[in-house]
Amino acid sequence: ARPVADILAAGDQAWSAGRFDDAVERYQAVLEQDSTSLRALFRVATVLGWRHELERSAALFRVYLRLAPRDDDARIGLARTLAWRGEYDQAIALCDSVIARDPRRRDAMQLGAQALAWSGNVHGAISRYERWLSTHPDDAESWVGLANTWRWAGQREQTRQALQHAVAADPHNVDARTQLEFANVALSPSLEPIVSTSDDSDDNRATTYLVRGSLASLLNARVLGDASYRVADFGAEHGTSATLRGASSWAPGDERWMLRAEAGAARVDATDAFGSTHETRVLPLLGVRFADHPTRAITVGASATRAPFDETASLMRAGIATTSVGADAGITLGEQIGLTGDGSWTRLSGGSGPNSRLSGSGSLRWSPAALWSFAASVRSFAYDHAALDGYFTPKGYVLAEMSGRLHLGRELGWALDSELGLGNQTIVGFDNSRAGRFAQRASAAVAYRPAPGFEWSLSGGFANVASPTTISSADYRAYTVSINGRFRL
């Protein structure tokens, strides 16, 4: 067998050269012959943490600390692994034990503050950063850490102030300068023009022109306003919908809960196939949503809306409006798995008479990496009775689907987002007829962000999944294309 000292030296050489996979392979060979090699234990545990093999990483760090119980670097390494696993209390306790022996350990302070923030205690994290920075005002990295925590708390102005301190402490810190630009964007007015078109196999065609503006306001709120104009055709039917809407969202200092409200109106104008009837209506648009984070892993929400159902020319002519109440919840089941669900009841008024729809959905999503995720989901809805007003009214509809998402790119420059879903949809009619068919959908969006606050994107999608505007469900297909812009003023 090759001498342990030679294998260890080869591992050290690979580590110094940044070839960490090669280094770990050699260190593991060392541990097979000498399980007490401290350098091999520490570095293998460190790389396993980087690879997100957190259970093995924690186990090796604990072995190391049994051999060298006063090694603070290993305590911080174990604390980092535990924080990544979501075991925040243990991670914070380890950091505190290091700080108790050496109050100058910045890495222990920063990791303890991060673990507090990740656990939901943003005020505790902010206090740690501020105590440290009161005696180390030139620590740009800690100013950036404080800024990130203020941003998680939803405090835009405090975020910007912390980043200004970071840039003043280190004008060459590229990360701090870039984040400061994004912080300025969050506090600046913005304008977002959008043009989108849709076409489907039912011969519905629509084009929507929208301009949205937003600006930060008092009490940590952001006010939005948009104006849109939709032109829709169905055969010889023609309709337009002009909408004005204002909205504002507000969250308290710890951003545990959020309240959003919106109000507006739509002027809907439509003619029938022969031009013999002309309908013009002004329909209100109202909405409110409340969301809460009772724990870091759980999100719950409730909403109520009143809105015109003006997606197609037939719906515009019928003058249908919807009133909906709904609830939703999400829970993080682990480091990479999340479960979401929602349900709603909707009353439709206008047209040939009132109708109601009950709907619900659930999704289990696995995110093994930041670049991609996979989901298994179920969506269903059912109407009280059939209607002939230009919208899809099954007695029951169920879609079971597997889907995947891919994200490529960074905050600046080019980025690609795409999604593919495959499944099966089952449709039950009011005559108790039953039909099932293959469901598929695909979408992609390419975006270019040359600088913070500036973005252009082009997106498109295809689906044969039945929607509320479906008329012929036997072989339905829909296509969409959208051009979006966003820039700060």
PDB file of C-alpha atoms in Angstrom, residues 20-300:
ATOM      1  CA  PHE A  20     -11.181  19.637  -4.579  1.00  0.00           C
ATOM      2  CA  ASP A  21     -12.710  16.448  -6.013  1.00  0.00           C
ATOM      3  CA  ASP A  22      -9.210  14.991  -6.506  1.00  0.00           C
ATOM      4  CA  ALA A  23      -8.216  16.146  -3.032  1.00  0.00           C
ATOM      5  CA  VAL A  24     -11.234  14.485  -1.396  1.00  0.00           C
ATOM      6  CA  GLU A  25     -10.533  11.230  -3.211  1.00  0.00           C
ATOM      7  CA  ARG A  26      -7.012  11.180  -1.773  1.00  0.00           C
ATOM      8  CA  TYR A  27      -8.072  12.271   1.706  1.00  0.00           C
ATOM      9  CA  GLN A  28     -10.668   9.499   1.792  1.00  0.00           C
ATOM     10  CA  ALA A  29      -7.888   7.057   0.907  1.00  0.00           C
ATOM     11  CA  VAL A  30      -5.968   8.443   3.865  1.00  0.00           C
ATOM     12  CA  LEU A  31      -8.927   7.899   6.187  1.00  0.00           C
ATOM     13  CA  GLU A  32      -9.210   4.280   5.080  1.00  0.00           C
ATOM     14  CA  GLN A  33      -5.744   3.718   6.563  1.00  0.00           C
ATOM     15  CA  ASP A  34      -5.796   6.317   9.349  1.00  0.00           C
ATOM     16  CA  SER A  35      -9.260   7.374  10.536  1.00  0.00           C
ATOM     17  CA  THR A  36      -7.728   9.914  12.941  1.00  0.00           C
ATOM     18  CA  SER A  37      -6.035  12.113  10.329  1.00  0.00           C
ATOM     19  CA  LEU A  38      -7.316  15.541  11.342  1.00  0.00           C
ATOM     20  CA  ARG A  39      -6.501  17.352   8.086  1.00  0.00           C
ATOM     21  CA  ALA A  40      -8.196  14.665   5.988  1.00  0.00           C
ATOM     22  CA  LEU A  41     -11.276  14.648   8.245  1.00  0.00           C
ATOM     23  CA  PHE A  42     -11.625  18.437   8.203  1.00  0.00           C
ATOM     24  CA  ARG A  43     -11.238  18.865   4.464  1.00  0.00           C
ATOM     25  CA  VAL A  44     -13.473  15.936   3.483  1.00  0.00           C
ATOM     26  CA  ALA A  45     -16.179  17.227   5.846  1.00  0.00           C
ATOM     27  CA  THR A  46     -15.812  20.713   4.339  1.00  0.00           C
ATOM     28  CA  VAL A  47     -16.194  19.556   0.721  1.00  0.00           C
ATOM     29  CA  LEU A  48     -19.115  17.291   1.598  1.00  0.00           C
ATOM     30  CA  GLY A  49     -20.858  20.367   2.977  1.00  0.00           C
ATOM     31  CA  TRP A  50     -20.193  22.242  -0.269  1.00  0.00           C
ATOM     32  CA  ARG A  51     -21.678  19.298  -2.157  1.00  0.00           C
ATOM     33  CA  HIS A  52     -24.756  19.447   0.086  1.00  0.00           C
ATOM     34  CA  GLU A  53     -24.053  15.985   1.502  1.00  0.00           C
ATOM     35  CA  LEU A  54     -24.866  17.494   4.864  1.00  0.00           C
ATOM     36  CA  GLU A  55     -25.434  14.393   6.976  1.00  0.00           C
ATOM     37  CA  ARG A  56     -22.031  12.923   6.095  1.00  0.00           C
ATOM     38  CA  SER A  57     -20.382  16.320   6.536  1.00  0.00           C
ATOM     39  CA  ALA A  58     -21.819  16.759  10.035  1.00  0.00           C
ATOM     40  CA  ALA A  59     -20.817  13.219  11.020  1.00  0.00           C
ATOM     41  CA  LEU A  60     -17.184  13.779  10.005  1.00  0.00           C
ATOM     42  CA  PHE A  61     -16.998  17.159  11.746  1.00  0.00           C
ATOM     43  CA  ARG A  62     -18.246  15.486  14.949  1.00  0.00           C
ATOM     44  CA  VAL A  63     -15.588  12.799  14.643  1.00  0.00           C
ATOM     45  CA  TYR A  64     -12.994  15.546  14.212  1.00  0.00           C
ATOM     46  CA  LEU A  65     -14.235  17.424  17.290  1.00  0.00           C
ATOM     47  CA  ARG A  66     -14.024  14.297  19.441  1.00  0.00           C
ATOM     48  CA  LEU A  67     -10.339  14.189  18.520  1.00  0.00           C
ATOM     49  CA  ALA A  68      -9.769  17.964  18.767  1.00  0.00           C
ATOM     50  CA  PRO A  69     -12.578  19.390  20.939  1.00  0.00           C
ATOM     51  CA  ARG A  70     -11.136  22.909  21.173  1.00  0.00           C
ATOM     52  CA  ASP A  71     -10.633  23.483  17.436  1.00  0.00           C
ATOM     53  CA  ASP A  72     -12.822  26.512  16.714  1.00  0.00           C
ATOM     54  CA  ASP A  73     -12.437  26.207  12.935  1.00  0.00           C
ATOM     55  CA  ALA A  74     -14.078  22.782  13.122  1.00  0.00           C
ATOM     56  CA  ARG A  75     -16.828  24.144  15.388  1.00  0.00           C
ATOM     57  CA  ILE A  76     -17.608  26.783  12.778  1.00  0.00           C
ATOM     58  CA  GLY A  77     -17.477  24.159  10.007  1.00  0.00           C
ATOM     59  CA  LEU A  78     -19.988  21.979  11.878  1.00  0.00           C
ATOM     60  CA  ALA A  79     -22.150  25.019  12.646  1.00  0.00           C
ATOM     61  CA  ARG A  80     -22.247  25.931   8.950  1.00  0.00           C
ATOM     62  CA  THR A  81     -23.282  22.413   7.959  1.00  0.00           C
ATOM     63  CA  LEU A  82     -25.992  22.361  10.653  1.00  0.00           C
ATOM     64  CA  ALA A  83     -27.295  25.754   9.500  1.00  0.00           C
ATOM     65  CA  TRP A  84     -27.524  24.476   5.933  1.00  0.00           C
ATOM     66  CA  ARG A  85     -29.496  21.508   7.296  1.00  0.00           C
ATOM     67  CA  GLY A  86     -31.914  23.867   9.033  1.00  0.00           C
ATOM     68  CA  GLU A  87     -30.704  22.993  12.563  1.00  0.00           C
ATOM     69  CA  TYR A  88     -30.369  26.650  13.453  1.00  0.00           C
ATOM     70  CA  ASP A  89     -30.373  26.458  17.262  1.00  0.00           C
ATOM     71  CA  GLN A  90     -27.433  24.065  17.334  1.00  0.00           C
ATOM     72  CA  ALA A  91     -25.550  26.143  14.759  1.00  0.00           C
ATOM     73  CA  ILE A  92     -26.064  29.351  16.765  1.00  0.00           C
ATOM     74  CA  ALA A  93     -24.970  27.631  19.988  1.00  0.00           C
ATOM     75  CA  LEU A  94     -21.729  26.474  18.361  1.00  0.00           C
ATOM     76  CA  CYS A  95     -21.035  29.976  17.049  1.00  0.00           C
ATOM     77  CA  ASP A  96     -21.676  31.427  20.513  1.00  0.00           C
ATOM     78  CA  SER A  97     -19.244  28.956  22.058  1.00  0.00           C
ATOM     79  CA  VAL A  98     -16.533  30.154  19.664  1.00  0.00           C
ATOM     80  CA  ILE A  99     -17.305  33.841  20.312  1.00  0.00           C
ATOM     81  CA  ALA A 100     -17.199  33.240  24.079  1.00  0.00           C
ATOM     82  CA  ARG A 101     -13.559  32.150  23.739  1.00  0.00           C
ATOM     83  CA  ASP A 102     -12.618  34.684  21.065  1.00  0.00           C
ATOM     84  CA  PRO A 103     -14.934  37.702  20.597  1.00  0.00           C
ATOM     85  CA  ARG A 104     -12.871  38.740  17.543  1.00  0.00           C
ATOM     86  CA  ARG A 105     -13.982  35.764  15.414  1.00  0.00           C
ATOM     87  CA  ARG A 106     -15.849  37.514  12.622  1.00  0.00           C
ATOM     88  CA  ASP A 107     -16.749  34.259  10.843  1.00  0.00           C
ATOM     89  CA  ALA A 108     -18.508  32.990  13.982  1.00  0.00           C
ATOM     90  CA  MET A 109     -20.438  36.274  14.338  1.00  0.00           C
ATOM     91  CA  GLN A 110     -21.468  36.294  10.673  1.00  0.00           C
ATOM     92  CA  LEU A 111     -22.553  32.653  10.624  1.00  0.00           C
ATOM     93  CA  GLY A 112     -24.498  33.076  13.872  1.00  0.00           C
ATOM     94  CA  ALA A 113     -26.259  36.131  12.428  1.00  0.00           C
ATOM     95  CA  GLN A 114     -27.064  34.292   9.193  1.00  0.00           C
ATOM     96  CA  ALA A 115     -28.470  31.314  11.102  1.00  0.00           C
ATOM     97  CA  LEU A 116     -30.671  33.650  13.141  1.00  0.00           C
ATOM     98  CA  ALA A 117     -31.977  35.299   9.967  1.00  0.00           C
ATOM     99  CA  TRP A 118     -32.583  31.937   8.261  1.00  0.00           C
ATOM    100  CA  SER A 119     -34.530  30.802  11.324  1.00  0.00           C
ATOM    101  CA  GLY A 120     -36.817  33.832  10.964  1.00  0.00           C
ATOM    102  CA  ASN A 121     -35.302  35.941  13.776  1.00  0.00           C
ATOM    103  CA  VAL A 122     -34.178  38.820  11.564  1.00  0.00           C
ATOM    104  CA  HIS A 123     -34.128  41.309  14.433  1.00  0.00           C
ATOM    105  CA  GLY A 124     -31.726  39.088  16.376  1.00  0.00           C
ATOM    106  CA  ALA A 125     -29.507  38.847  13.304  1.00  0.00           C
ATOM    107  CA  ILE A 126     -29.573  42.601  12.785  1.00  0.00           C
ATOM    108  CA  SER A 127     -28.604  43.181  16.437  1.00  0.00           C
ATOM    109  CA  ARG A 128     -25.575  40.891  16.059  1.00  0.00           C
ATOM    110  CA  TYR A 129     -24.369  42.688  12.957  1.00  0.00           C
ATOM    111  CA  GLU A 130     -24.899  46.122  14.519  1.00  0.00           C
ATOM    112  CA  ARG A 131     -22.997  45.209  17.701  1.00  0.00           C
ATOM    113  CA  TRP A 132     -20.066  43.997  15.619  1.00  0.00           C
ATOM    114  CA  LEU A 133     -20.095  46.975  13.268  1.00  0.00           C
ATOM    115  CA  SER A 134     -20.189  49.437  16.169  1.00  0.00           C
ATOM    116  CA  THR A 135     -16.579  48.420  16.874  1.00  0.00           C
ATOM    117  CA  HIS A 136     -15.582  47.351  13.319  1.00  0.00           C
ATOM    118  CA  PRO A 137     -17.062  50.074  11.070  1.00  0.00           C
ATOM    119  CA  ASP A 138     -14.648  49.314   8.217  1.00  0.00           C
ATOM    120  CA  ASP A 139     -15.830  45.691   7.796  1.00  0.00           C
ATOM    121  CA  ALA A 140     -17.439  45.904   4.343  1.00  0.00           C
ATOM    122  CA  GLU A 141     -18.341  42.210   4.277  1.00  0.00           C
ATOM    123  CA  SER A 142     -20.362  42.523   7.482  1.00  0.00           C
ATOM    124  CA  TRP A 143     -22.117  45.635   6.150  1.00  0.00           C
ATOM    125  CA  VAL A 144     -23.183  43.526   3.146  1.00  0.00           C
ATOM    126  CA  GLY A 145     -24.408  40.807   5.523  1.00  0.00           C
ATOM    127  CA  LEU A 146     -26.446  43.382   7.437  1.00  0.00           C
ATOM    128  CA  ALA A 147     -27.865  44.712   4.151  1.00  0.00           C
ATOM    129  CA  ASN A 148     -28.970  41.221   3.130  1.00  0.00           C
ATOM    130  CA  THR A 149     -30.732  40.807   6.466  1.00  0.00           C
ATOM    131  CA  TRP A 150     -32.493  44.165   6.123  1.00  0.00           C
ATOM    132  CA  ARG A 151     -33.598  43.103   2.639  1.00  0.00           C
ATOM    133  CA  TRP A 152     -35.048  39.829   4.010  1.00  0.00           C
ATOM    134  CA  ALA A 153     -36.922  41.983   6.541  1.00  0.00           C
ATOM    135  CA  GLY A 154     -38.365  44.022   3.665  1.00  0.00           C
ATOM    136  CA  GLN A 155     -36.703  47.268   4.762  1.00  0.00           C
ATOM    137  CA  ARG A 156     -35.519  48.882   1.530  1.00  0.00           C
ATOM    138  CA  GLU A 157     -34.106  52.139   2.905  1.00  0.00           C
ATOM    139  CA  GLN A 158     -32.092  50.397   5.651  1.00  0.00           C
ATOM    140  CA  THR A 159     -30.796  47.974   3.024  1.00  0.00           C
ATOM    141  CA  ARG A 160     -29.504  50.857   0.926  1.00  0.00           C
ATOM    142  CA  GLN A 161     -27.917  52.612   3.908  1.00  0.00           C
ATOM    143  CA  ALA A 162     -26.014  49.463   4.936  1.00  0.00           C
ATOM    144  CA  LEU A 163     -24.717  49.009   1.387  1.00  0.00           C
ATOM    145  CA  GLN A 164     -23.635  52.642   1.248  1.00  0.00           C
ATOM    146  CA  HIS A 165     -21.549  51.964   4.377  1.00  0.00           C
ATOM    147  CA  ALA A 166     -20.109  48.837   2.686  1.00  0.00           C
ATOM    148  CA  VAL A 167     -19.056  50.789  -0.409  1.00  0.00           C
ATOM    149  CA  ALA A 168     -17.598  53.580   1.731  1.00  0.00           C
ATOM    150  CA  ALA A 169     -15.568  51.004   3.676  1.00  0.00           C
ATOM    151  CA  ASP A 170     -14.355  49.258   0.495  1.00  0.00           C
ATOM    152  CA  PRO A 171     -14.960  51.177  -2.757  1.00  0.00           C
ATOM    153  CA  HIS A 172     -13.541  48.240  -4.754  1.00  0.00           C
ATOM    154  CA  ASN A 173     -16.072  45.695  -3.396  1.00  0.00           C
ATOM    155  CA  VAL A 174     -17.874  44.750  -6.609  1.00  0.00           C
ATOM    156  CA  ASP A 175     -20.588  42.748  -4.813  1.00  0.00           C
ATOM    157  CA  ALA A 176     -21.455  45.686  -2.540  1.00  0.00           C
ATOM    158  CA  ARG A 177     -21.550  48.142  -5.448  1.00  0.00           C
ATOM    159  CA  THR A 178     -23.810  45.844  -7.509  1.00  0.00           C
ATOM    160  CA  GLN A 179     -26.159  45.230  -4.606  1.00  0.00           C
ATOM    161  CA  LEU A 180     -26.310  48.980  -3.952  1.00  0.00           C
ATOM    162  CA  GLU A 181     -27.485  49.490  -7.522  1.00  0.00           C
ATOM    163  CA  PHE A 182     -30.263  46.921  -6.977  1.00  0.00           C
ATOM    164  CA  ALA A 183     -31.183  48.615  -3.674  1.00  0.00           C
ATOM    165  CA  ASN A 184     -31.488  51.947  -5.480  1.00  0.00           C
ATOM    166  CA  VAL A 185     -33.718  50.272  -8.059  1.00  0.00           C
ATOM    167  CA  ALA A 186     -36.026  48.954  -5.318  1.00  0.00           C
ATOM    168  CA  LEU A 187     -36.543  52.540  -4.124  1.00  0.00           C
ATOM    169  CA  SER A 188     -36.848  54.112  -7.583  1.00  0.00           C
ATOM    170  CA  PRO A 189     -40.004  54.499  -9.692  1.00  0.00           C
ATOM    171  CA  SER A 190     -40.207  51.969 -12.514  1.00  0.00           C
ATOM    172  CA  LEU A 191     -42.162  51.505 -15.728  1.00  0.00           C
ATOM    173  CA  GLU A 192     -43.067  48.191 -17.336  1.00  0.00           C
ATOM    174  CA  PRO A 193     -44.553  47.990 -20.860  1.00  0.00           C
ATOM    175  CA  ILE A 194     -45.991  44.617 -21.974  1.00  0.00           C
ATOM    176  CA  VAL A 195     -47.491  43.399 -25.236  1.00  0.00           C
ATOM    177  CA  SER A 196     -48.935  39.891 -25.353  1.00  0.00           C
ATOM    178  CA  THR A 197     -50.925  37.920 -27.882  1.00  0.00           C
ATOM    179  CA  SER A 198     -52.839  34.665 -27.646  1.00  0.00           C
ATOM    180  CA  ASP A 199     -54.484  32.355 -30.164  1.00  0.00           C
ATOM    181  CA  ASP A 200     -56.231  29.027 -29.713  1.00  0.00           C
ATOM    182  CA  SER A 201     -57.855  26.230 -31.657  1.00  0.00           C
ATOM    183  CA  ASP A 202     -61.319  27.607 -30.789  1.00  0.00           C
ATOM    184  CA  ASP A 203     -60.465  30.606 -33.001  1.00  0.00           C
ATOM    185  CA  ASN A 204     -60.145  32.986 -30.054  1.00  0.00           C
ATOM    186  CA  ARG A 205     -57.553  35.687 -30.682  1.00  0.00           C
ATOM    187  CA  ALA A 206     -56.552  38.448 -28.310  1.00  0.00           C
ATOM    188  CA  THR A 207     -53.845  41.096 -27.982  1.00  0.00           C
ATOM    189  CA  THR A 208     -53.210  42.952 -24.733  1.00  0.00           C
ATOM    190  CA  TYR A 209     -51.253  46.180 -24.332  1.00  0.00           C
ATOM    191  CA  LEU A 210     -50.295  47.034 -20.753  1.00  0.00           C
ATOM    192  CA  VAL A 211     -48.225  49.706 -19.041  1.00  0.00           C
ATOM    193  CA  ARG A 212     -47.461  49.313 -15.338  1.00  0.00           C
ATOM    194  CA  GLY A 213     -45.763  51.801 -13.069  1.00  0.00           C
ATOM    195  CA  SER A 214     -44.653  51.432  -9.464  1.00  0.00           C
ATOM    196  CA  LEU A 215     -42.939  53.455  -6.771  1.00  0.00           C
ATOM    197  CA  ALA A 216     -41.940  53.057  -3.148  1.00  0.00           C
ATOM    198  CA  SER A 217     -44.074  54.918  -0.619  1.00  0.00           C
ATOM    199  CA  LEU A 218     -44.373  55.481   3.110  1.00  0.00           C
ATOM    200  CA  LEU A 219     -44.621  52.676   5.698  1.00  0.00           C
ATOM    201  CA  ASN A 220     -42.503  50.306   3.613  1.00  0.00           C
ATOM    202  CA  ALA A 221     -45.226  50.002   0.974  1.00  0.00           C
ATOM    203  CA  ARG A 222     -44.988  49.987  -2.797  1.00  0.00           C
ATOM    204  CA  VAL A 223     -47.747  51.479  -4.938  1.00  0.00           C
ATOM    205  CA  LEU A 224     -48.503  50.081  -8.385  1.00  0.00           C
ATOM    206  CA  GLY A 225     -50.732  51.330 -11.149  1.00  0.00           C
ATOM    207  CA  ASP A 226     -51.445  49.879 -14.556  1.00  0.00           C
ATOM    208  CA  ALA A 227     -53.472  50.630 -17.632  1.00  0.00           C
ATOM    209  CA  SER A 228     -54.309  47.903 -20.136  1.00  0.00           C
ATOM    210  CA  TYR A 229     -56.211  47.599 -23.382  1.00  0.00           C
ATOM    211  CA  ARG A 230     -57.264  44.196 -24.700  1.00  0.00           C
ATOM    212  CA  VAL A 231     -58.598  43.566 -28.203  1.00  0.00           C
ATOM    213  CA  ALA A 232     -60.295  40.204 -28.718  1.00  0.00           C
ATOM    214  CA  ASP A 233     -61.926  38.475 -31.690  1.00  0.00           C
ATOM    215  CA  PHE A 234     -63.919  35.267 -32.066  1.00  0.00           C
ATOM    216  CA  GLY A 235     -64.967  34.726 -35.634  1.00  0.00           C
ATOM    217  CA  ALA A 236     -66.929  37.877 -36.440  1.00  0.00           C
ATOM    218  CA  GLU A 237     -67.393  38.813 -32.796  1.00  0.00           C
ATOM    219  CA  HIS A 238     -65.234  41.666 -31.560  1.00  0.00           C
ATOM    220  CA  GLY A 239     -64.580  43.060 -28.098  1.00  0.00           C
ATOM    221  CA  THR A 240     -62.329  45.487 -26.267  1.00  0.00           C
ATOM    222  CA  SER A 241     -61.569  45.908 -22.581  1.00  0.00           C
ATOM    223  CA  ALA A 242     -59.866  49.020 -21.180  1.00  0.00           C
ATOM    224  CA  THR A 243     -58.742  48.672 -17.558  1.00  0.00           C
ATOM    225  CA  LEU A 244     -57.302  51.065 -14.995  1.00  0.00           C
ATOM    226  CA  ARG A 245     -56.079  49.586 -11.704  1.00  0.00           C
ATOM    227  CA  GLY A 246     -54.139  50.670  -8.656  1.00  0.00           C
ATOM    228  CA  ALA A 247     -52.624  48.401  -6.020  1.00  0.00           C
ATOM    229  CA  SER A 248     -50.454  48.598  -2.943  1.00  0.00           C
ATOM    230  CA  SER A 249     -48.770  46.014  -0.755  1.00  0.00           C
ATOM    231  CA  TRP A 250     -47.585  46.553   2.791  1.00  0.00           C
ATOM    232  CA  ALA A 251     -45.552  44.464   5.201  1.00  0.00           C
ATOM    233  CA  PRO A 252     -44.422  45.222   8.772  1.00  0.00           C
ATOM    234  CA  GLY A 253     -40.793  45.474   9.797  1.00  0.00           C
ATOM    235  CA  ASP A 254     -40.234  41.747  10.221  1.00  0.00           C
ATOM    236  CA  GLU A 255     -42.160  40.949   6.995  1.00  0.00           C
ATOM    237  CA  ARG A 256     -43.889  38.010   8.696  1.00  0.00           C
ATOM    238  CA  TRP A 257     -47.170  38.983   7.100  1.00  0.00           C
ATOM    239  CA  MET A 258     -48.174  41.000   4.065  1.00  0.00           C
ATOM    240  CA  LEU A 259     -51.348  42.795   3.018  1.00  0.00           C
ATOM    241  CA  ARG A 260     -52.137  43.699  -0.590  1.00  0.00           C
ATOM    242  CA  ALA A 261     -55.147  45.603  -1.871  1.00  0.00           C
ATOM    243  CA  GLU A 262     -56.172  46.694  -5.359  1.00  0.00           C
ATOM    244  CA  ALA A 263     -59.040  48.626  -6.945  1.00  0.00           C
ATOM    245  CA  GLY A 264     -59.964  49.658 -10.454  1.00  0.00           C
ATOM    246  CA  ALA A 265     -62.496  49.350 -13.229  1.00  0.00           C
ATOM    247  CA  ALA A 266     -62.772  47.939 -16.738  1.00  0.00           C
ATOM    248  CA  ARG A 267     -64.791  49.361 -19.611  1.00  0.00           C
ATOM    249  CA  VAL A 268     -65.883  46.409 -21.717  1.00  0.00           C
ATOM    250  CA  ASP A 269     -67.258  46.990 -25.205  1.00  0.00           C
ATOM    251  CA  ALA A 270     -68.406  44.182 -27.537  1.00  0.00           C
ATOM    252  CA  THR A 271     -70.441  43.486 -30.656  1.00  0.00           C
ATOM    253  CA  ASP A 272     -71.973  40.221 -31.845  1.00  0.00           C
ATOM    254  CA  ALA A 273     -71.237  38.378 -35.052  1.00  0.00           C
ATOM    255  CA  PHE A 274     -73.597  40.515 -37.158  1.00  0.00           C
ATOM    256  CA  GLY A 275     -73.105  43.830 -35.410  1.00  0.00           C
ATOM    257  CA  SER A 276     -76.783  43.924 -34.465  1.00  0.00           C
ATOM    258  CA  THR A 277     -76.104  44.212 -30.747  1.00  0.00           C
ATOM    259  CA  HIS A 278     -73.611  46.453 -29.021  1.00  0.00           C
ATOM    260  CA  GLU A 279     -72.854  46.055 -25.326  1.00  0.00           C
ATOM    261  CA  THR A 280     -70.846  48.491 -23.214  1.00  0.00           C
ATOM    262  CA  ARG A 281     -70.363  47.918 -19.495  1.00  0.00           C
ATOM    263  CA  VAL A 282     -68.191  49.341 -16.745  1.00  0.00           C
ATOM    264  CA  LEU A 283     -67.250  46.585 -14.296  1.00  0.00           C
ATOM    265  CA  PRO A 284     -65.451  47.124 -10.970  1.00  0.00           C
ATOM    266  CA  LEU A 285     -62.185  45.437 -10.077  1.00  0.00           C
ATOM    267  CA  LEU A 286     -61.481  44.894  -6.359  1.00  0.00           C
ATOM    268  CA  GLY A 287     -59.123  42.609  -4.522  1.00  0.00           C
ATOM    269  CA  VAL A 288     -57.474  41.984  -1.181  1.00  0.00           C
ATOM    270  CA  ARG A 289     -54.919  39.397  -0.122  1.00  0.00           C
ATOM    271  CA  PHE A 290     -53.398  38.562   3.238  1.00  0.00           C
ATOM    272  CA  ALA A 291     -50.370  36.266   3.648  1.00  0.00           C
ATOM    273  CA  ASP A 292     -48.645  35.177   6.837  1.00  0.00           C
ATOM    274  CA  HIS A 293     -45.517  33.217   7.816  1.00  0.00           C
ATOM    275  CA  PRO A 294     -46.418  31.643  11.179  1.00  0.00           C
ATOM    276  CA  THR A 295     -43.080  29.825  10.975  1.00  0.00           C
ATOM    277  CA  ARG A 296     -40.193  30.000   8.529  1.00  0.00           C
ATOM    278  CA  ALA A 297     -41.334  26.724   6.952  1.00  0.00           C
ATOM    279  CA  ILE A 298     -45.054  27.549   6.652  1.00  0.00           C
ATOM    280  CA  THR A 299     -46.902  30.168   4.605  1.00  0.00           C
ATOM    281  CA  VAL A 300     -50.664  30.681   4.641  1.00  0.00           C
TER     282      VAL A 300
END
